[in-house]
Coordinates of C-alpha atoms in Angstrom, one line a residue:
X1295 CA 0.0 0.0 0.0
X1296 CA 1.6 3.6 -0.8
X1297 CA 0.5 6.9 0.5
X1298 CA -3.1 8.8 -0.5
X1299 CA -2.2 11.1 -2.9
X1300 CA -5.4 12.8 -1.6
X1301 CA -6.7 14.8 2.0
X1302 CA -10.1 13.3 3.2
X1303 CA -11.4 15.4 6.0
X1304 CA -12.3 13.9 9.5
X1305 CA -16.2 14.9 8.5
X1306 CA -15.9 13.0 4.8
X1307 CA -14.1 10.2 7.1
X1308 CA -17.2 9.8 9.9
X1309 CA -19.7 10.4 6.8
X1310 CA -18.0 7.1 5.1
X1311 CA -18.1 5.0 8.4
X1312 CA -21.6 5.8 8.7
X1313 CA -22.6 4.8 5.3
X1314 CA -20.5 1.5 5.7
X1315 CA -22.4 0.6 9.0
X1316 CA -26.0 1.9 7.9
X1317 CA -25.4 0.4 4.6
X1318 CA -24.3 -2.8 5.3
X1319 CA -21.4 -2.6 2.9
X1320 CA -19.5 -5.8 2.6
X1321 CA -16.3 -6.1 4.1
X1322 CA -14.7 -7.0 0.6
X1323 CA -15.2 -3.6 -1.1
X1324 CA -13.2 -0.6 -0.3
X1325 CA -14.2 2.7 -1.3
X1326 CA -13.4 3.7 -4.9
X1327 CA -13.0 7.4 -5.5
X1328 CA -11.7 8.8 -8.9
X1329 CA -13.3 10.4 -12.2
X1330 CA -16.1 9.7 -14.8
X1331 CA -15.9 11.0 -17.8
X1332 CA -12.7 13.1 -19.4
X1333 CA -10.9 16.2 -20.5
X1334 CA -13.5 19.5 -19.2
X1335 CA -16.2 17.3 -18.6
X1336 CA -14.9 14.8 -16.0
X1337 CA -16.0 14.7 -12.3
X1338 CA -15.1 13.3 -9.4
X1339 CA -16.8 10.1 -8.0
X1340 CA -17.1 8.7 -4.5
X1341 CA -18.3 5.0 -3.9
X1342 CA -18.1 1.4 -2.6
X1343 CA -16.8 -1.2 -5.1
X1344 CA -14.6 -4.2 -5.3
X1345 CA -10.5 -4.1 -5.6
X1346 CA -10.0 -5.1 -10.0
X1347 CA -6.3 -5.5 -11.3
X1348 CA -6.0 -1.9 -12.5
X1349 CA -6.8 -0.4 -9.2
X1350 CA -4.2 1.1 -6.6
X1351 CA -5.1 0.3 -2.9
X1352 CA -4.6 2.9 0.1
X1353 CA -5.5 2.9 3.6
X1354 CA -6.5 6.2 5.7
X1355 CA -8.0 5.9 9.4
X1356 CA -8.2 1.8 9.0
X1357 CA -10.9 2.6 5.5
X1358 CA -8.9 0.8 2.7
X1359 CA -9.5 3.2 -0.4
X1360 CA -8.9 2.4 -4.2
X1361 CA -8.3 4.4 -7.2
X1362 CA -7.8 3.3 -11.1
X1363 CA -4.3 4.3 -11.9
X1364 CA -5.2 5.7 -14.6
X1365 CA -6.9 8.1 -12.3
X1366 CA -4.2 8.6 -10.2
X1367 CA -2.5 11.7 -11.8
X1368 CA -6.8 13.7 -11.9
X1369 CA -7.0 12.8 -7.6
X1370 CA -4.0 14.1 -6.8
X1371 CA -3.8 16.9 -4.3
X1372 CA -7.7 16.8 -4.3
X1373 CA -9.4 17.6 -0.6
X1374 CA -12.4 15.4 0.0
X1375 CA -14.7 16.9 2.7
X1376 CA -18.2 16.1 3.7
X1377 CA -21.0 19.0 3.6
X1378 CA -24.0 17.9 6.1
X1379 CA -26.7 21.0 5.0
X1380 CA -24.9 21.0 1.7
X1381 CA -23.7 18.9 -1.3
X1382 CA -22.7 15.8 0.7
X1383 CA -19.2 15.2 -0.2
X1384 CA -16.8 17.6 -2.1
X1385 CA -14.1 18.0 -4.0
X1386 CA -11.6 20.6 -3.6
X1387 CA -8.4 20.4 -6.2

């Protein structure tokens, strides 16, 4: 495991702990953040999904985290926080 090239905030951290307990998230999947789509029109995505070969794994505050490495290079530097009267989760670059 190498180091997140990302910040997750302690509010985006308790946020993701809740949603794996209320949830019922399988202990297998990690949570996948990276992009969808490309060039201007990409944005960032935050979910729970399964480790595939192509995928980098991290682990911040005991939550094992994946990202595409082809991805790895857009997440960089990004700031993940957690708005509770807001948008949910954001991303800060």
């Amino acid at each position: 495991m190498g180091i997140l090239p990302l910040d997750i905030s302690n509010k985006a951290v308790a946020e993701i702990n809740n949603s794996l307990q209320i949830k019922g998230i399988p202990a297998e999947y990690c949570l996948r953040i990276g992009i969808k789509g490309g060039a201007c029109s990409a944005n960032y995505l935050i979910g729970f999904d399964q480790m595939q070969d192509h995928d980098e794994l991290f682990e911040f505050q005991n939550i094992k985290i994946i990202i595409d490495k082809r991805h790895l290079m857009y997440v960089a530097g990004v700031k993940i926080d957690f708005e509770i009267n807001g948008n949910g989760f954001t991303f800060q670059k």
